[in-house]
Coordinates of C-alpha atoms in Angstrom, one line a residue:
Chain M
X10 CA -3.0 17.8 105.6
X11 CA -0.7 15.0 106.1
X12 CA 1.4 16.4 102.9
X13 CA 1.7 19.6 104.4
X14 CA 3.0 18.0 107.4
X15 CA 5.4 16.3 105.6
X16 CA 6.6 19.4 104.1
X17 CA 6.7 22.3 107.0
X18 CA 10.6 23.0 108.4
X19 CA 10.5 21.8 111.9
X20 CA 13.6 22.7 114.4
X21 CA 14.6 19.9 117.1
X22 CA 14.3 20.4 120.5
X23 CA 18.4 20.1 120.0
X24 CA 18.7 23.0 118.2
X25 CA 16.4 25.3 120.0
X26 CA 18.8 24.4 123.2
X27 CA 22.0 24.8 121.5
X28 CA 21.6 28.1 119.7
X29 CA 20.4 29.5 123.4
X30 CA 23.0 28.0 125.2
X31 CA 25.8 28.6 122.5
X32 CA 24.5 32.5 122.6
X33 CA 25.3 32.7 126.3
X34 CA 29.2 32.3 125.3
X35 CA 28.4 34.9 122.5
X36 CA 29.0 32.1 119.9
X37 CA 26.0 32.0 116.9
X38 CA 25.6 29.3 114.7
X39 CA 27.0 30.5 111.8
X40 CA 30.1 31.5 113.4
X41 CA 29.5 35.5 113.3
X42 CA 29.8 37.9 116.0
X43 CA 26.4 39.4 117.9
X44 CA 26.9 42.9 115.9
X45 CA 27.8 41.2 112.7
X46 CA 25.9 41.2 109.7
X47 CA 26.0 38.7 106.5
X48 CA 27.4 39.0 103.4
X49 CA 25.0 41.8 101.3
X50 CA 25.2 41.6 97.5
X51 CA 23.1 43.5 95.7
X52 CA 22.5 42.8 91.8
X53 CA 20.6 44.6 88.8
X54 CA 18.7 43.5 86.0
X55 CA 19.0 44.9 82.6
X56 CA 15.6 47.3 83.1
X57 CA 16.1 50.2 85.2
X58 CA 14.4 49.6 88.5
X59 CA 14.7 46.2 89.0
X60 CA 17.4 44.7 91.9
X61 CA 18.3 41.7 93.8
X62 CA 19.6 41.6 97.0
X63 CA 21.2 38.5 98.6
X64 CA 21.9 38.8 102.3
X65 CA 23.5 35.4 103.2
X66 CA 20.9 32.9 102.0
X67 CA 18.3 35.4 102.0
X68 CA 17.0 36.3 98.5
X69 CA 14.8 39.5 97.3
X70 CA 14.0 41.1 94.0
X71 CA 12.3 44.2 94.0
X72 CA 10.8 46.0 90.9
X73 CA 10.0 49.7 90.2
X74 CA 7.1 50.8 88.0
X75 CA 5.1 54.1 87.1
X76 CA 1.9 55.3 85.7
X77 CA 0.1 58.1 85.7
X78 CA -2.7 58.7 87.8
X79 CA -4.9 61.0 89.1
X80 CA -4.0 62.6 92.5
X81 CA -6.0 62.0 95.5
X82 CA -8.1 64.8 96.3
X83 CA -7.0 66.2 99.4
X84 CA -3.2 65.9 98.0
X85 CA -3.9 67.0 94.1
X86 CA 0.0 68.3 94.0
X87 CA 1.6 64.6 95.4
X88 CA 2.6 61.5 93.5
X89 CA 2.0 58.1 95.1
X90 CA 3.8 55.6 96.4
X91 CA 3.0 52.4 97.3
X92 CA 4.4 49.3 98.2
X93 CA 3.2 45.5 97.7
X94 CA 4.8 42.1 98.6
X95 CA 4.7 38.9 97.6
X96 CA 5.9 35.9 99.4
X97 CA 6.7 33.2 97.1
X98 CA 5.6 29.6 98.3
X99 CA 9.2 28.9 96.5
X100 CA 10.9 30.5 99.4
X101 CA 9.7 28.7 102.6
X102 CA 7.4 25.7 103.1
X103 CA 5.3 27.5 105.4
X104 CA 4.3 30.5 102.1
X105 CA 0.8 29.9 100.7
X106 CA 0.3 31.4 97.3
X107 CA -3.0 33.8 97.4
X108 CA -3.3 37.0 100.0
X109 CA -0.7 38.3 101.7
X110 CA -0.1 36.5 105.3
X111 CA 0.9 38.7 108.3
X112 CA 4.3 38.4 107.8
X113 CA 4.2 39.8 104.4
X114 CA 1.7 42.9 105.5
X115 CA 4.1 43.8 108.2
X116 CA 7.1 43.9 106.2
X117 CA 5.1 45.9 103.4
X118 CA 4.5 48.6 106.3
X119 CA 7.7 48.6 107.3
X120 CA 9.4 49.8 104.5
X121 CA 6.4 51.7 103.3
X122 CA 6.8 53.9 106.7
X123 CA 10.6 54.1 106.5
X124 CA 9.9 55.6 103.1
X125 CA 6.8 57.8 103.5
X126 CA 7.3 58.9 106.9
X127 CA 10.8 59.7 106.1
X128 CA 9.9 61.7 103.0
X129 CA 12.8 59.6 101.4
X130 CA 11.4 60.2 98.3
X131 CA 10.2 63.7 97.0
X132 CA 6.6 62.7 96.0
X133 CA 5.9 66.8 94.9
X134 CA 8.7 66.2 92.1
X135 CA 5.9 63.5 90.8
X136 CA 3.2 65.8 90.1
X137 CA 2.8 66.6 86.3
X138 CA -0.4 68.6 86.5
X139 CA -1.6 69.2 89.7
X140 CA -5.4 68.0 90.3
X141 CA -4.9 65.6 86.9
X142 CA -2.0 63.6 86.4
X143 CA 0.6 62.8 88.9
X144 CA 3.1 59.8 89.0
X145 CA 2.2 56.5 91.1
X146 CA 4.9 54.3 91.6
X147 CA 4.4 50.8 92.9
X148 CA 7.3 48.7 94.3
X149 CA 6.5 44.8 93.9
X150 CA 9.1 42.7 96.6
X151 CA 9.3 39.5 95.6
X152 CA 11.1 36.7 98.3
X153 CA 12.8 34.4 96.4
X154 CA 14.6 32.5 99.7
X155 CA 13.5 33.1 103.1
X156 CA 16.8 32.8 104.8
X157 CA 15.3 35.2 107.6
X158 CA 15.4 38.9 108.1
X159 CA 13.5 39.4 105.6
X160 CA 12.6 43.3 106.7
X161 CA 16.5 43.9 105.9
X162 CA 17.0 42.4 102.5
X163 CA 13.4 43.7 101.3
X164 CA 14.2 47.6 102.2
X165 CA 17.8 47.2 100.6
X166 CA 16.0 45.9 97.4
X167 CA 13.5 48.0 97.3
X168 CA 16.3 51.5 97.9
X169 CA 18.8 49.9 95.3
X170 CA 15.4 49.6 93.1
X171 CA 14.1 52.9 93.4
X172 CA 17.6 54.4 92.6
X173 CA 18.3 52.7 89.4
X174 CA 14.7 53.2 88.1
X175 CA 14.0 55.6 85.8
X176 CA 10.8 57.3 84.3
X177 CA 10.0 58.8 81.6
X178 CA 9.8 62.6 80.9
X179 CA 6.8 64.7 80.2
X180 CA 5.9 68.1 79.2
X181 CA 2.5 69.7 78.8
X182 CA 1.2 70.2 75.6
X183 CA -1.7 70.1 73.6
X184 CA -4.0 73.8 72.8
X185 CA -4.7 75.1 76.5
X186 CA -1.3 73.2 78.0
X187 CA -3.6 70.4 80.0
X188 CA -2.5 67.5 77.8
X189 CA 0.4 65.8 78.8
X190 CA 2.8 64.0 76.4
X191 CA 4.9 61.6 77.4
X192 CA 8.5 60.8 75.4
X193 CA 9.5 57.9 75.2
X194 CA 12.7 56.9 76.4
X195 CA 14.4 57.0 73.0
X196 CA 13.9 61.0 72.7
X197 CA 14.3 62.3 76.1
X198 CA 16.5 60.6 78.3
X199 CA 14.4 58.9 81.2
X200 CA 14.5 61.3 84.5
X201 CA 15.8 59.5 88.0
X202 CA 13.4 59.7 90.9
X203 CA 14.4 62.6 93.4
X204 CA 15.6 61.0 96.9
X205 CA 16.6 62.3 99.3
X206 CA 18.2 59.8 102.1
X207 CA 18.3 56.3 102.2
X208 CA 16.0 55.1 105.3
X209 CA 17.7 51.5 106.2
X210 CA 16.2 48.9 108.2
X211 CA 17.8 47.1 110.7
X212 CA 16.4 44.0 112.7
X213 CA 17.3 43.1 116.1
X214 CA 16.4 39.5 117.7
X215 CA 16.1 39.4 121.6
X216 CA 16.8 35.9 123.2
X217 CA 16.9 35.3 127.1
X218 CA 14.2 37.3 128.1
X219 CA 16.0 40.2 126.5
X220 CA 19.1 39.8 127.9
X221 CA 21.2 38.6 124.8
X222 CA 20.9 41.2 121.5
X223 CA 21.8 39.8 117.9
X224 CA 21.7 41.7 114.7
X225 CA 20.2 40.3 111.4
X226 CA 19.1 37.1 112.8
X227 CA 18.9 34.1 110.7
X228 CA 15.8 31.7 109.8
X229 CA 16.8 29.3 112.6
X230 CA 17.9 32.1 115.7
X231 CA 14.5 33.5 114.1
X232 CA 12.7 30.7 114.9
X233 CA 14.3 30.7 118.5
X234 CA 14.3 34.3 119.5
X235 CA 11.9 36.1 122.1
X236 CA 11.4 38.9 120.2
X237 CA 12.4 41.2 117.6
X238 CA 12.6 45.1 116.6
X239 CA 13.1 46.7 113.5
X240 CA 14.6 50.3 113.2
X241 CA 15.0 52.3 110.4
X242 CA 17.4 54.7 110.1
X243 CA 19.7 56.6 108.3
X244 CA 23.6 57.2 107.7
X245 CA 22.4 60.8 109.1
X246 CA 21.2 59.3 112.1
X247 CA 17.8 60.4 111.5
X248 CA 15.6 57.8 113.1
X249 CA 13.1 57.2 110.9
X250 CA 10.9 54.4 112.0
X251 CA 11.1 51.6 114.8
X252 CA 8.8 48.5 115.2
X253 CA 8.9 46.2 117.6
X254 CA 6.8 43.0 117.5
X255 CA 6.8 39.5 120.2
X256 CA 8.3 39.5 123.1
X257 CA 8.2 41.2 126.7
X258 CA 9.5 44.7 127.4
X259 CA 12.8 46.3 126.7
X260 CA 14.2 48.9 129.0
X261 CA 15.0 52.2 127.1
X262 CA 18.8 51.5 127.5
X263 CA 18.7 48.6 125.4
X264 CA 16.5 50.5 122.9
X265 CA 19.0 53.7 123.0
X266 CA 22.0 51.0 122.5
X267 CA 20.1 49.4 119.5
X268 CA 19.9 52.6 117.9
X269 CA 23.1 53.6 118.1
X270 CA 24.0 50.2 116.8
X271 CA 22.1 50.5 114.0
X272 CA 23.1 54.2 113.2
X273 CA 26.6 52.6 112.6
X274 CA 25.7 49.7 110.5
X275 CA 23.1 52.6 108.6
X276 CA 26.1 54.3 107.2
X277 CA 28.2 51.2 105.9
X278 CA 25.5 49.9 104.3
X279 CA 24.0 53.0 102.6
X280 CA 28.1 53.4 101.4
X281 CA 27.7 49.3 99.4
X282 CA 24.1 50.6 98.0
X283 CA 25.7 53.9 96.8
X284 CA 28.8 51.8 95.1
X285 CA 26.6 49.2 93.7
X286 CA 24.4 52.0 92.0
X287 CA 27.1 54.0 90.6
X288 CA 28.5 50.6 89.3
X289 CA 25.2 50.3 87.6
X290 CA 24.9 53.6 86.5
X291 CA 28.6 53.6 84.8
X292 CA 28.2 50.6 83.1
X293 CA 24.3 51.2 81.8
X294 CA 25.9 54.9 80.5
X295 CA 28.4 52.5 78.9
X296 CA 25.8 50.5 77.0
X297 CA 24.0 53.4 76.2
X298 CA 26.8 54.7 74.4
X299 CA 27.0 50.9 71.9
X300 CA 22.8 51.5 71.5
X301 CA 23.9 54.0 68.8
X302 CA 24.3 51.8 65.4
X303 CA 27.6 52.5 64.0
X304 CA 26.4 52.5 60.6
X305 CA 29.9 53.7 59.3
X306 CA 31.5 49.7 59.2
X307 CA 28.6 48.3 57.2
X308 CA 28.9 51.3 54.7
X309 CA 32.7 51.0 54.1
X310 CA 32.1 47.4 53.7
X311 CA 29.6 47.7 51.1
X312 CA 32.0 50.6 48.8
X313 CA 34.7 48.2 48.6
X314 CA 32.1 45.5 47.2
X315 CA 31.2 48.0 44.6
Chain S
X21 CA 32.7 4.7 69.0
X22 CA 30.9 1.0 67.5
X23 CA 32.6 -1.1 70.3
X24 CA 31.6 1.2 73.3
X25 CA 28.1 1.1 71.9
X26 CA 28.1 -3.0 72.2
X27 CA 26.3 -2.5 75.8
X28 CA 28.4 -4.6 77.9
X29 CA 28.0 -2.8 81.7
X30 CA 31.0 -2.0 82.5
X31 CA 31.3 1.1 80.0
X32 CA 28.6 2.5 82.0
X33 CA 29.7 2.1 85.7
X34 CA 30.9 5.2 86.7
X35 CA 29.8 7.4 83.7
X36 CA 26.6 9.9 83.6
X37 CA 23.6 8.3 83.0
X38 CA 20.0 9.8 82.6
X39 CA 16.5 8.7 82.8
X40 CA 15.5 6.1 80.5
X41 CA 19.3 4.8 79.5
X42 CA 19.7 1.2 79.0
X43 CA 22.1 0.2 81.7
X44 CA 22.3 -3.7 81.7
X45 CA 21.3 -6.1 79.0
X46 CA 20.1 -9.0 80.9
X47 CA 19.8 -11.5 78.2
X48 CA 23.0 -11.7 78.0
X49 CA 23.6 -12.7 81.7
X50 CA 22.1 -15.7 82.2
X51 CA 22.6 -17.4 86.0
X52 CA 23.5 -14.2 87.5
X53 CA 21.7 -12.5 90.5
X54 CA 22.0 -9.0 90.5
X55 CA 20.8 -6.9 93.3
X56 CA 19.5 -3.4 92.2
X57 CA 19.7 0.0 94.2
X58 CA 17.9 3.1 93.8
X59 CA 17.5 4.8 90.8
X60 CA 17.3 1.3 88.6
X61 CA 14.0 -0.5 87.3
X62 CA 13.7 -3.7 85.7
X63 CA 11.6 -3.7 82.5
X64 CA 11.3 -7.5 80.9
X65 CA 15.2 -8.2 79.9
X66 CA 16.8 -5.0 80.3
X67 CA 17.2 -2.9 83.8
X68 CA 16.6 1.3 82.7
X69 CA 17.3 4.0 84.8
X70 CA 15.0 6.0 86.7
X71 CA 17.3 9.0 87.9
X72 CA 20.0 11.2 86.6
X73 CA 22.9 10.2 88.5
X74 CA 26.3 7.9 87.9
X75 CA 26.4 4.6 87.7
X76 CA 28.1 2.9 90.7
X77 CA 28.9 -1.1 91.0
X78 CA 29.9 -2.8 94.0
X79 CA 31.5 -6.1 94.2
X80 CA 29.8 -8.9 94.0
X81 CA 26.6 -8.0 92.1
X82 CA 25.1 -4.1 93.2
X83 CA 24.3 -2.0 91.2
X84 CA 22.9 1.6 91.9
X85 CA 22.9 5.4 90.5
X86 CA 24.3 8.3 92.4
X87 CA 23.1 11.5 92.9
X88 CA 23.0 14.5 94.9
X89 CA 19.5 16.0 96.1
X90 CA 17.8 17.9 98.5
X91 CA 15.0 15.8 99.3
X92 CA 15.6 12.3 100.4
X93 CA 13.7 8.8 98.8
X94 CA 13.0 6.5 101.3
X95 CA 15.1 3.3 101.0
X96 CA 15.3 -0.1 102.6
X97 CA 18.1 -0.7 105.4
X98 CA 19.0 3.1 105.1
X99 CA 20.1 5.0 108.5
X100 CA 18.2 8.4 108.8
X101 CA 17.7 11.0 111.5
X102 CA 13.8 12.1 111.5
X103 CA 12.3 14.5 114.3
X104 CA 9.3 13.8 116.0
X105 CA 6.2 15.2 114.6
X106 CA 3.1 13.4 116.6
X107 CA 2.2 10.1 118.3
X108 CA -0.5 8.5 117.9
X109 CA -2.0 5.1 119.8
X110 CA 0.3 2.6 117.4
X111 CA 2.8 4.7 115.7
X112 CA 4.9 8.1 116.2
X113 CA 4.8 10.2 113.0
X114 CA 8.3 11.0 111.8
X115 CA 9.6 13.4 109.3
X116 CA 12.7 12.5 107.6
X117 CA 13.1 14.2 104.3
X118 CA 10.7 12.4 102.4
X119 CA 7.6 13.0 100.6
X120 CA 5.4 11.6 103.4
X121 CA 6.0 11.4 107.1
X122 CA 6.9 7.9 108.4
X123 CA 5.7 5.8 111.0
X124 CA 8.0 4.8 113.7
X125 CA 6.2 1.5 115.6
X126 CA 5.9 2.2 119.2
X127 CA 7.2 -1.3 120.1
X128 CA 10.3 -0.8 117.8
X129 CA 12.3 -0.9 120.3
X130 CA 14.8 -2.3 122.3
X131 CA 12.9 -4.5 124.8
X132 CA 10.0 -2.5 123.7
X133 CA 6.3 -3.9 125.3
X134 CA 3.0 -2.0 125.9
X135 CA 4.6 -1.2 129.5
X136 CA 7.3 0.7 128.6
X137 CA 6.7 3.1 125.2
X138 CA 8.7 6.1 125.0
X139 CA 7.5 9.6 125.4
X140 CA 9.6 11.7 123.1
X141 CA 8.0 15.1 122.9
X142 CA 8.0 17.0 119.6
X143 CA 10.5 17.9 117.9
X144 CA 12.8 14.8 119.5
X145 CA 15.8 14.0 117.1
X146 CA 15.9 10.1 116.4
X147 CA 18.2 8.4 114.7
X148 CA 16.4 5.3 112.9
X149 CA 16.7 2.2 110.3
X150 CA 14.0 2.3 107.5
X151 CA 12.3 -1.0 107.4
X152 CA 9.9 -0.7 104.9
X153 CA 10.0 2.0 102.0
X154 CA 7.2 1.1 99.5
X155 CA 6.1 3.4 96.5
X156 CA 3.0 5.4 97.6
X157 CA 2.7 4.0 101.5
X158 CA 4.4 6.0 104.4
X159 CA 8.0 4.2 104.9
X160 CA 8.3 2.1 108.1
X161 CA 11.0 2.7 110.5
X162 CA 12.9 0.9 113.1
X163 CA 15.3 2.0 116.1
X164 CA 16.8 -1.8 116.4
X165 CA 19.0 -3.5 114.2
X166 CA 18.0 -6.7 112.0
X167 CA 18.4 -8.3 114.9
X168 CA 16.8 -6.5 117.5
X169 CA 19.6 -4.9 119.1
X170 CA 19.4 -0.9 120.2
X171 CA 22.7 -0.4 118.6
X172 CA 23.1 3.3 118.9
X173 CA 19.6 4.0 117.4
X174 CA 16.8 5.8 119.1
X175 CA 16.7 9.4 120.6
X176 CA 20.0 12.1 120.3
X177 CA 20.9 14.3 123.1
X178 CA 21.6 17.9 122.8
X179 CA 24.3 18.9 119.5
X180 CA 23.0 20.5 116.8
X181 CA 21.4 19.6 113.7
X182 CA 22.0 20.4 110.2
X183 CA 20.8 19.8 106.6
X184 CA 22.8 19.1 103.8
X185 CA 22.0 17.2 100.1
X186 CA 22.1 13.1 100.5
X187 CA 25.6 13.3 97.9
X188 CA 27.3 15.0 101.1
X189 CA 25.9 12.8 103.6
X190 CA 26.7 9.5 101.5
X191 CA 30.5 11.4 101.2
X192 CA 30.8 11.8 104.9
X193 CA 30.0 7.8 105.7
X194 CA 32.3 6.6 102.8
X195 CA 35.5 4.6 103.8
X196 CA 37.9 6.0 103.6
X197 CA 37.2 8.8 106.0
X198 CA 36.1 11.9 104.1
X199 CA 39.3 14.5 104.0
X200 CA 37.0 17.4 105.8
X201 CA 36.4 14.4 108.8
X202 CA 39.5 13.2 108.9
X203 CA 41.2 16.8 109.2
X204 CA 38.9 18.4 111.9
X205 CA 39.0 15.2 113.9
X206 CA 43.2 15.5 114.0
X207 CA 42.7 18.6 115.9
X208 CA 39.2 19.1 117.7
X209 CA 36.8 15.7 119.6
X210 CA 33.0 15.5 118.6
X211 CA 30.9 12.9 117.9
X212 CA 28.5 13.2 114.9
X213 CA 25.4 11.2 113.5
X214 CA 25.0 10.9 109.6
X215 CA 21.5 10.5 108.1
X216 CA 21.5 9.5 104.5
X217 CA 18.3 11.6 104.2
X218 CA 20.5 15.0 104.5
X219 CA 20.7 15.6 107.9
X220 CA 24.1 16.0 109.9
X221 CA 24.3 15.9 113.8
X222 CA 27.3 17.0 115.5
X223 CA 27.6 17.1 119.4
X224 CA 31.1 18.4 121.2
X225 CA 32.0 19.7 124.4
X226 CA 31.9 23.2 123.9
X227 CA 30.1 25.3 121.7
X228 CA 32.4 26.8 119.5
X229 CA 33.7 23.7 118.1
X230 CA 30.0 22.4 117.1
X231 CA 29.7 25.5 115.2
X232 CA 33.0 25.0 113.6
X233 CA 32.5 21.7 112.8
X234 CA 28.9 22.0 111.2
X235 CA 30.6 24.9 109.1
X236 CA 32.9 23.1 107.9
X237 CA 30.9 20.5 106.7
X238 CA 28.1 22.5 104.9
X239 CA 31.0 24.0 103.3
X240 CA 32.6 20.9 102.1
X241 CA 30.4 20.1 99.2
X242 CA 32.0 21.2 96.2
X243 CA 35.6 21.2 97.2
X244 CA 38.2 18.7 96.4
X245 CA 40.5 16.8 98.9
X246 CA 43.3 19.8 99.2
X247 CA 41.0 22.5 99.3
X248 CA 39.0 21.0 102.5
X249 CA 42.1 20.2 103.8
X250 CA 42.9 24.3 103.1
X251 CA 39.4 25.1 104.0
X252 CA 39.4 23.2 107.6
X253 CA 43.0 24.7 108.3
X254 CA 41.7 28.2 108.0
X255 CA 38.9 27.9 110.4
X256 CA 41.1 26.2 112.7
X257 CA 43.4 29.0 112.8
X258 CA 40.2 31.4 113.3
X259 CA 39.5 29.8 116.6
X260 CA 42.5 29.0 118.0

């Protein structure tokens, strides 16, 4: 017990008083404005579907995988979609390895609403053969650095993710067409998944009885802050889920405000994740284009030996 | 290449040295005292070292290793900032970094007697002397001086607290002033409380220039003299 004392992140009674006093004046402690958000960055990795989003010192990788299943009964035409999350014990000392903790099951249903709610993406273009085999696809978010607002940097991840993935074709085959056979990557050229809009999530913190507003709080106005509300929406201004979670009430005009806030910050940021993908996309069309052996340098090589 | 190898100490003071490098040959000092900081063990005749770090040697007879880390080893007669945790009957339990919490005596004090013990509440920042720092046992602590004098220790009042690795911290209380110091305190007044175990605390009269401050700090890690010269100039400018 005592070691897990000696390990948990503690904030002073000195910081707790200056980040609320140092709000009043509109100041926040890593010198950005209220409406301001950190630096995003989003990476890929060599497979398609995998991405990693930095938002300041926050860190998230999200992976994108498929298999084929059979549909649930009541939807036998639908893919799946789910999501799952896993909260390192690398990325805070408060993580424990094992079940998901509150924090983690929240953000899952965040993001899982702002996708499925939304109809972001177009599970009917999943369905091989309806009734038998449709496509499930699973999102693993892995933290990496809880530097807070984690909701944000997850939903990024896991958008940038499920753009870049790719899976593999499939026709129906076999003597009375039920078989499906699936190519592999090398013969057909993997298919992208079909989305529609890009739901983004965007966290507000309430201090001051919920009189001072801050967007994309970090870990320590996180560990400060009254209360907090998520909204996901999208550069359409489509509103497609809001959660709000701690905290007293909020009078409708401060909601309405947040939502236009966030409708604005919705479109810049679905603009970097659009960029980063097409930067992926050109340069993964690029590498496609060296895959192909060029057999004629070895040959010429080996007539001049002769 | 044969000559350097001939292990006389000074080749290694201020190079790279790793765990397990001979650092000092002993037998061949004979009437010398030499006092040994962290990172160094003495095994029969030769002193090894323990961490990967460089080699420092003060005048008359220190020797230690450098390094930068995140978490902090406890060391004797090192000045730390640790936050309140809990108080028991004998002892408040202090976190300061290290792999166990510490124990700040209640009668470690300044005048301290059963009458008059403190009441810090949780989460109280302290800035303390480590008295004792023993291998497996919770380090001892101490807000007097060798003497018994306050001497600036014990609780600090409002600021704001920050972490950093214990190669910045040891930076900011080197003499000369560090160039990052040196150039914010030409323009803006704070006051601020190094703890060798990574923690910073910087306290000013308004705001704004505790945030620029503590900025420019964590910033000044990896940066040589110009560019936190360049680096403190530009947020200057931002403010003003």
């Amino acid at each position: 017990m005592e070691g897990r004392l000696a390990n948990a992140w503690r904030l002073t009674v000195n910081d707790k008083n200056f980040i609320k006093t140092a709000l009043l004046s509109e100041i926040r402690i890593d010198g950005r404005k209220p409406f301001e958000y950190r630096k995003i960055s989003i990476k890929f990795g060599r497979e398609d579907g995998s991405s990693e989003v930095q938002l300041g010192q926050t860190r998230v990788i999200s992976i994108v995988t498929a298999q084929l299943v059979q549909p649930y009964r009541d939807r036998p035409k639908e893919g799946m979609l789910s999501i799952f999350t896993e909260f390192s014990p690398m990325a805070d000392p408060s993580f424990e390895p094992g079940r998901p903790g509150e924090l983690a099951v929240e953000l899952g249903r965040i993001i899982d609403r702002g996708l499925r709610e939304s109809r972001a993406v177009d599970t009917e273009s999943l369905c091989i053969l309806a009734g038998k085999f449709v496509w499930a696809v699973r999102i693993d978010i892995h933290i990496l650095d809880n530097g807070g607002n984690l909701v944000d940097a997850a939903n990024i991840a896991a958008l940038a993710s499920l753009l870049t993935f790719r899976r593999p074709e499939c026709s129906l085959g076999g003597e009375d067409g039920q078989e499906v056979i699936v190519h592999p990557p090398e013969i057909r050229e993997p298919l992208p998944l079909m989305v529609h809009h890009l739901p983004i999530a965007i966290t507000f913190g309430f201090f001051n009885n919920e009189s001072i507003l801050l967007i994309d709080p970090t870990h320590n106005e996180e560990a400060v802050m009254n209360g907090r509300m998520t909204t996901t929406v999208n550069a359409n201004g489509d509103i497609c889920a809001i959660q709000k979670g701690g905290g007293e009430g909020v009078p409708q005009r401060v909601i309405m405000q947040c939502l236009q806030l966030a409708t604005s910050k919705a479109a810049s940021i679905t603009k970097q994740i659009k960029d980063a993908v097409e930067a992926f996309n050109t340069e993964r069309a690029l590498r496609k284009i060296k895959r192909h052996p060029t057999s004629t340098g070895v040959d010429v090589r080996e007539k001049q030996n002769q | 290449m044969e000559n350097k190898q001939s292990s006389s100490p000074a080749s290694f003071i201020d190079s790279t040295i790793v765990p397990g490098d001979v650092v000092l040959d002993l037998s061949s000092m004979t009437n010398q005292t030499i006092k040994l900081g962290g990172g160094l063990r003495q095994d029969c005749d030769v002193i090894s070292a323990m961490k990967a770090g460089t080699l420092r040697f003060s005048k008359p007879n220190k020797y230690w290793i450098e390094s930068s880390q995140k978490r902090y080893v406890p060391c004797v007669e090192d000045t730390v900032l640790g936050i309140v945790v809990d108080s028991k009957a004998d002892n408040f339990l202090i976190d300061i970094k290290g792999p166990t919490l510490a124990f700040l005596p209640v009668l470690a004090f300044e005048g301290g007697t059963r009458r008059n013990i403190p009441k810090f509440e949780l989460g109280t920042l302290l800035y303390l002397r480590v008295v004792k720092a023993n291998f497996g046992m919770n380090p001892e602590l101490s807000c007097t001086d060798a003497s018994g004098k306050a001497a600036e220790f014990g609780p600090l009042k409002d600021g704001y607290m920050f972490e950093t690795s214990t190669g910045l911290s040891r930076k900011l209380l080197s003499s000369p002033t560090c160039p990052v110091l040196e150039a914010l305190g030409k323009k803006l007044s704070f006051e601020i409380a190094v703890g060798l175990n990574g923690r910073v605390w910087v306290n000013a009269a308004s705001p704004d220039t505790v945030v620029v401050v503590a900025n420019a700090i964590m910033n000044s890690e990896s940066l040589s003299t110009a560019q936190q010269i360049i680096m403190v100039e530009h947020l200057l400018k931002n403010i003003q």
